[in-house]
PDB file of C-alpha atoms in Angstrom:
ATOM      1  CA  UNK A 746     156.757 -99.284-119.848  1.00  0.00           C
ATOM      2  CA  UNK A 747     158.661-102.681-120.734  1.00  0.00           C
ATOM      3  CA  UNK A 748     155.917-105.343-121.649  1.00  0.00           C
ATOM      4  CA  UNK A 749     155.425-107.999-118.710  1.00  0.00           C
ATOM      5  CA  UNK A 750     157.327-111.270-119.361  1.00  0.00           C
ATOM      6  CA  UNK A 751     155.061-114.405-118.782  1.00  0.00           C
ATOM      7  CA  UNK A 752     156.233-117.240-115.928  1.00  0.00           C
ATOM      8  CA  UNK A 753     155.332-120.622-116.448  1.00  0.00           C
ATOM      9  CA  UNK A 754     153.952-121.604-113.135  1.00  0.00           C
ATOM     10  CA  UNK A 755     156.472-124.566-113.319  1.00  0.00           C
ATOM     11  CA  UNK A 756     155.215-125.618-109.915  1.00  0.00           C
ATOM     12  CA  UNK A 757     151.568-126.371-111.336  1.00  0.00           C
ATOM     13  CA  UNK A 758     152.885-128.078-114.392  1.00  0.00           C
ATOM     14  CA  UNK A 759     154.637-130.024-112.295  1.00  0.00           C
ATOM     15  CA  UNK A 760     152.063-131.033-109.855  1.00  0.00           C
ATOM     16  CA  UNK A 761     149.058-131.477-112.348  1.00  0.00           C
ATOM     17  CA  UNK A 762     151.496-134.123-114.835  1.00  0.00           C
ATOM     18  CA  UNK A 763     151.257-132.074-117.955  1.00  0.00           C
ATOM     19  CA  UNK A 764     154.411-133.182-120.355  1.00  0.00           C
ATOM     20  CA  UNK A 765     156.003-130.952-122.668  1.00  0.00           C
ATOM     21  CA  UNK A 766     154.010-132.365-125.708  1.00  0.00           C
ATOM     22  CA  UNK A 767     150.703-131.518-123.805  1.00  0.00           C
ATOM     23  CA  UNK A 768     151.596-127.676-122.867  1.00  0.00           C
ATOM     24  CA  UNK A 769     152.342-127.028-126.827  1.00  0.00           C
ATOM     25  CA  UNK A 770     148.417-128.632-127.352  1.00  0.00           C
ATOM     26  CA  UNK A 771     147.392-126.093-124.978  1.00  0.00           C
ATOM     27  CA  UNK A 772     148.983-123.193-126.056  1.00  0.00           C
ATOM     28  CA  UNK A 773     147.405-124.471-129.731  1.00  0.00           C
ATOM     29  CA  UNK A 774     144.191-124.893-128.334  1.00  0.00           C
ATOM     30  CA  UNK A 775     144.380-121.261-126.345  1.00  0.00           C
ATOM     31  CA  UNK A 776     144.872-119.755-130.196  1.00  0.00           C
ATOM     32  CA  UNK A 777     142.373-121.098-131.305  1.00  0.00           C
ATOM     33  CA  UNK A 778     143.226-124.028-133.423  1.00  0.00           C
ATOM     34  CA  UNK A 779     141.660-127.382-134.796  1.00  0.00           C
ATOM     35  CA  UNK A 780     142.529-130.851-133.775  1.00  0.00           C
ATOM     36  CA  UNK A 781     143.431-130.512-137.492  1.00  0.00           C
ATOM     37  CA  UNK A 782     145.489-127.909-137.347  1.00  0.00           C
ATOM     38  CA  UNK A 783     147.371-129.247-133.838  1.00  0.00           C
ATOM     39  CA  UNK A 784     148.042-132.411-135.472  1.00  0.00           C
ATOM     40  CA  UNK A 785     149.419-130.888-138.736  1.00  0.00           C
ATOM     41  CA  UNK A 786     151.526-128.008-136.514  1.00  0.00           C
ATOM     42  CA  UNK A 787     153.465-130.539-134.196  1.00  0.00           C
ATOM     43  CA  UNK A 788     153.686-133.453-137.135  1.00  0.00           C
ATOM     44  CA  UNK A 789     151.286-136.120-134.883  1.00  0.00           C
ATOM     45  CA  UNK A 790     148.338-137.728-135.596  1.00  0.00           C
ATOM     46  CA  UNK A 791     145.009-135.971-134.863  1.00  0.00           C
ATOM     47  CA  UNK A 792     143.819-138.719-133.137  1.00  0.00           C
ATOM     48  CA  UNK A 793     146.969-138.096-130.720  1.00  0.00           C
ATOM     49  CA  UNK A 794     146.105-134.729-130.374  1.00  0.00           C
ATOM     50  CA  UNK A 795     142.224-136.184-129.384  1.00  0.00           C
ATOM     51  CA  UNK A 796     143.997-138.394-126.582  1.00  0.00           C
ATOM     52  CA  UNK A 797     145.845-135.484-125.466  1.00  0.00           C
ATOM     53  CA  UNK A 798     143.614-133.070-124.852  1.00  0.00           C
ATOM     54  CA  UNK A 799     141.156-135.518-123.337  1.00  0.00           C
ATOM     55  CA  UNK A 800     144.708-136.170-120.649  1.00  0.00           C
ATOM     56  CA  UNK A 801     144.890-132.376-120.755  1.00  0.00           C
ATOM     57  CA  UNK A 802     140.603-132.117-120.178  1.00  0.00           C
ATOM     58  CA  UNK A 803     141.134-135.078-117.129  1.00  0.00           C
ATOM     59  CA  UNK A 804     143.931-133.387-115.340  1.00  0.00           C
ATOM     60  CA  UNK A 805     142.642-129.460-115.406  1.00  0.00           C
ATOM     61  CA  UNK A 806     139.622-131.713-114.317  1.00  0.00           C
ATOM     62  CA  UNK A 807     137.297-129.737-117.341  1.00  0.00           C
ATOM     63  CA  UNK A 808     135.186-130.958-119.980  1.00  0.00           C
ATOM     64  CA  UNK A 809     135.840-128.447-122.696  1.00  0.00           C
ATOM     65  CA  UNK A 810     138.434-126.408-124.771  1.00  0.00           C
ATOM     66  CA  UNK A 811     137.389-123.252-123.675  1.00  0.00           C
ATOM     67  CA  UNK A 812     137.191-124.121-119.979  1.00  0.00           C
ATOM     68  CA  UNK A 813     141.173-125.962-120.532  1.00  0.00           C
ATOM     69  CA  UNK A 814     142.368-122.427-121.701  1.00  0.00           C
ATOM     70  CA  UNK A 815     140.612-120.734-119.067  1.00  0.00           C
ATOM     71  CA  UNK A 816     141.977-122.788-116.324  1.00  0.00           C
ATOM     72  CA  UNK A 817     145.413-123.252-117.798  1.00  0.00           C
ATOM     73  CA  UNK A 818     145.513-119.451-117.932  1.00  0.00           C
ATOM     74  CA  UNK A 819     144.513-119.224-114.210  1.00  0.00           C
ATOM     75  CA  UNK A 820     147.131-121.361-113.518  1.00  0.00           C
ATOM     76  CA  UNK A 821     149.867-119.354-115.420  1.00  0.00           C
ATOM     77  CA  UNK A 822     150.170-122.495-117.592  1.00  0.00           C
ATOM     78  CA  UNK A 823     149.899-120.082-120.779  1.00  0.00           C
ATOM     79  CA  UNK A 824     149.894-116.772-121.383  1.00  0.00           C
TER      80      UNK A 824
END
């Protein structure tokens, strides 16, 4: 059987305000990676990264990494 292709829920994205720069912190943060390594990755400071996932925390409306990736998963914001 072919592997299934993921689908942004584009809609949701959309709706909830998450930019571009904020789904590629999520999709860092859903493998597993430091502020550290998010800020070195996408060539920002990690203090940027800190402001975006606390955006990212206020509009999933959670208070931690692990419940962001949880959510944004629900959503079909990441794989």
């Amino acid at each position: 059987p072919a592997p299934e292709t993921f689908e942004k829920n584009a809609a949701a994205l959309s709706a909830l305000g998450i930019t571009l720069r904020e789904q590629e912190v999520l999709a860092l943060l859903a493998a597993g990676k430091s502020n550290k390594e998010i800020a070195q990755k996408l060539g920002i400071s990690p203090n940027t990264v800190k402001t975006q996932i606390a955006s990212l925390y206020q509009k999933l409306e959670v208070n931690r990494r692990t419940q962001a990736v949880q959510k944004a998963r629900e959503l079909a914001l990441i794989p």
